CSV table of C-alpha atoms and ligand atoms in Angstrom, one decimal:
chain,number,residue,atom,x,y,z
A,106,MET,CA,0.2,-0.1,-0.4
A,107,LYS,CA,3.2,2.5,0.5
A,108,ALA,CA,4.3,2.1,-2.4
A,109,ALA,CA,1.4,2.6,-4.0
A,110,ARG,CA,0.6,5.9,-2.4
A,111,THR,CA,4.1,6.9,-3.4
A,112,ILE,CA,2.8,6.0,-7.0
A,113,LEU,CA,0.6,8.5,-6.6
A,114,TYR,CA,2.7,11.0,-5.2
A,115,ILE,CA,4.6,10.8,-8.0
A,116,LEU,CA,2.0,11.0,-10.7
A,117,ALA,CA,0.4,13.9,-9.2
A,118,GLY,CA,3.6,15.3,-8.9
A,119,ILE,CA,4.3,15.0,-12.8
A,120,ILE,CA,0.4,15.6,-13.6
A,121,ILE,CA,0.7,19.0,-11.7
A,122,VAL,CA,4.1,19.9,-13.5
A,123,PHE,CA,2.7,19.4,-16.9
A,124,SER,CA,-1.0,21.1,-15.9
A,125,PHE,CA,1.4,24.3,-15.0
A,126,LEU,CA,2.8,23.9,-18.4
A,127,PHE,CA,-0.3,23.6,-20.3
A,128,ILE,CA,-1.5,26.3,-18.4
A,129,LEU,CA,1.7,29.1,-19.3
A,130,GLY,CA,1.1,27.6,-22.9
A,131,ALA,CA,-2.4,28.8,-23.0
A,132,PHE,CA,-0.8,31.9,-23.0
A,133,SER,CA,2.4,32.4,-24.7
A,134,PRO,CA,1.3,33.8,-28.9
A,135,ASP,CA,1.1,30.2,-29.7
A,136,GLY,CA,-0.6,29.1,-27.4
A,137,SER,CA,-4.9,27.8,-27.5
A,138,THR,CA,-7.4,28.5,-24.8
A,139,SER,CA,-8.3,25.1,-25.2
A,140,TRP,CA,-5.0,24.3,-23.0
A,141,LEU,CA,-5.2,26.5,-19.7
A,142,TRP,CA,-9.2,24.1,-19.9
A,143,VAL,CA,-6.5,20.8,-20.7
A,144,GLY,CA,-3.8,22.6,-17.9
A,145,ILE,CA,-6.8,22.7,-15.3
A,146,ILE,CA,-8.3,19.1,-15.6
A,147,GLY,CA,-4.9,18.0,-15.3
A,148,LEU,CA,-4.5,19.9,-11.8
A,149,LEU,CA,-8.0,18.8,-10.4
A,150,VAL,CA,-6.6,15.2,-11.1
A,151,GLY,CA,-3.4,16.1,-10.2
A,152,PHE,CA,-4.9,17.3,-6.6
A,153,LEU,CA,-7.0,14.6,-6.8
A,154,CYS,CA,-3.8,11.9,-6.7
A,155,ILE,CA,-2.7,13.6,-3.7
A,156,PHE,CA,-6.1,12.9,-2.0
A,157,TRP,CA,-6.3,9.4,-2.9
A,158,GLY,CA,-3.2,8.9,-1.6
A,159,SER,CA,-3.2,11.3,1.5
A,160,ARG,CA,-6.8,8.4,2.2
A,161,LEU,CA,-4.5,4.9,0.9
A,162,GLY,CA,-1.6,5.9,3.3
A,163,ALA,CA,-5.2,6.5,6.1
A,164,LYS,CA,-6.0,3.1,5.6
A,165,ALA,CA,-2.5,1.8,6.0
A,166,GLU,CA,-1.5,3.5,8.3
A,167,GLN,CA,-4.7,2.4,10.6
A,168,THR,CA,-3.4,-1.6,9.5
A,169,THR,CA,-0.7,-1.2,10.4
A,170,GLN,CA,-1.9,-0.2,13.7
A,171,ASN,CA,-4.0,-2.7,14.6
A,172,VAL,CA,-0.6,-5.7,13.5
A,173,THR,CA,0.8,-4.1,16.2
A,174,LEU,CA,-1.7,-3.8,18.4
A,175,GLN,CA,-1.5,-8.0,18.3
A,176,VAL,CA,1.3,-8.2,17.8
A,177,ASP,CA,2.8,-5.4,20.8
A,178,LEU,CA,0.7,-7.9,23.4
A,179,PRO,CA,2.7,-9.5,26.3
A,180,GLY,CA,1.6,-13.2,24.8
A,181,ASN,CA,1.5,-14.7,28.5
A,182,VAL,CA,-1.7,-12.4,29.0
A,183,SER,CA,-4.7,-13.6,27.9
A,184,MET,CA,-7.3,-10.5,27.8
A,185,ASP,CA,-9.7,-12.6,30.2
A,186,THR,CA,-7.2,-12.3,33.4
A,187,ILE,CA,-5.8,-8.5,32.6
A,188,LYS,CA,-7.7,-6.4,35.6
A,189,CYS,CA,-7.1,-2.6,36.4
A,190,GLN,CA,-4.1,-2.3,38.6
A,191,SER,CA,-5.5,0.5,40.7
A,192,CYS,CA,-9.5,-0.9,41.6
A,193,GLY,CA,-8.8,-4.4,40.0
A,194,ALA,CA,-12.3,-4.0,37.5
A,195,PRO,CA,-11.3,-6.0,34.5
A,196,LEU,CA,-10.4,-4.7,31.4
A,197,SER,CA,-11.5,-5.7,27.7
A,198,ALA,CA,-9.7,-5.3,24.4
A,199,GLU,CA,-11.1,-2.0,24.3
A,200,ASP,CA,-9.0,-0.7,26.8
A,201,ILE,CA,-5.8,-1.0,25.9
A,202,LYS,CA,-4.8,1.4,23.4
A,203,MET,CA,-1.7,1.7,21.3
A,204,VAL,CA,-0.1,4.6,22.8
A,205,ASN,CA,3.8,5.7,20.9
A,206,GLY,CA,4.1,2.1,20.1
A,207,ALA,CA,3.6,1.6,23.4
A,208,PRO,CA,0.2,-0.1,25.0
A,209,MET,CA,-1.3,2.1,27.1
A,210,VAL,CA,-4.5,0.4,29.9
A,211,SER,CA,-7.5,3.2,30.4
A,212,CYS,CA,-9.1,2.0,33.4
A,213,PRO,CA,-13.0,2.2,32.4
A,214,ASN,CA,-14.1,2.1,35.8
A,215,CYS,CA,-12.0,4.3,38.0
A,216,GLY,CA,-10.5,7.2,34.8
A,217,THR,CA,-7.0,5.4,35.4
A,218,THR,CA,-4.1,5.2,32.1
A,219,TYR,CA,-0.8,3.7,32.0
A,220,GLN,CA,1.7,1.4,30.2
A,221,LEU,CA,0.7,-1.9,29.8
A,222,THR,CA,4.3,-3.6,30.8
A,223,GLU,CA,5.6,-6.6,30.0
A,224,GLU,CA,5.5,-8.3,33.3
A,225,PRO,CA,2.5,-7.4,34.6
A,226,LYS,CA,2.5,-7.6,39.1
A,227,TRP,CA,-1.0,-8.4,39.4
B,189,ZN,ZN1,-9.5,1.2,37.7
């Protein structure tokens, strides 16, 4: 997905540069007004490519984060044994979020937020 985004951005860059040339050409003595339209449409297509590229990137990053969450969670901890360190309330997978690459627990019961360590003390 990252390669697709890079290709889209390069493509968008080329399209936008050519569109500018067409618009400039339209104002030159040999130019025709139809070139102006080609340039404007080209610019629109170019910016659409960037828009798609950023959307593709957002999707790809989301997928990566989900994968990281599964990989980075301590392997010896099963979800139904995790309890809040300060109040002891059971925690579910939704209460654990990835912050800067570290699994952070945010307790829905007492509101405490702390980092999930590799060797839990409970
Ligand atoms: Zn708690």
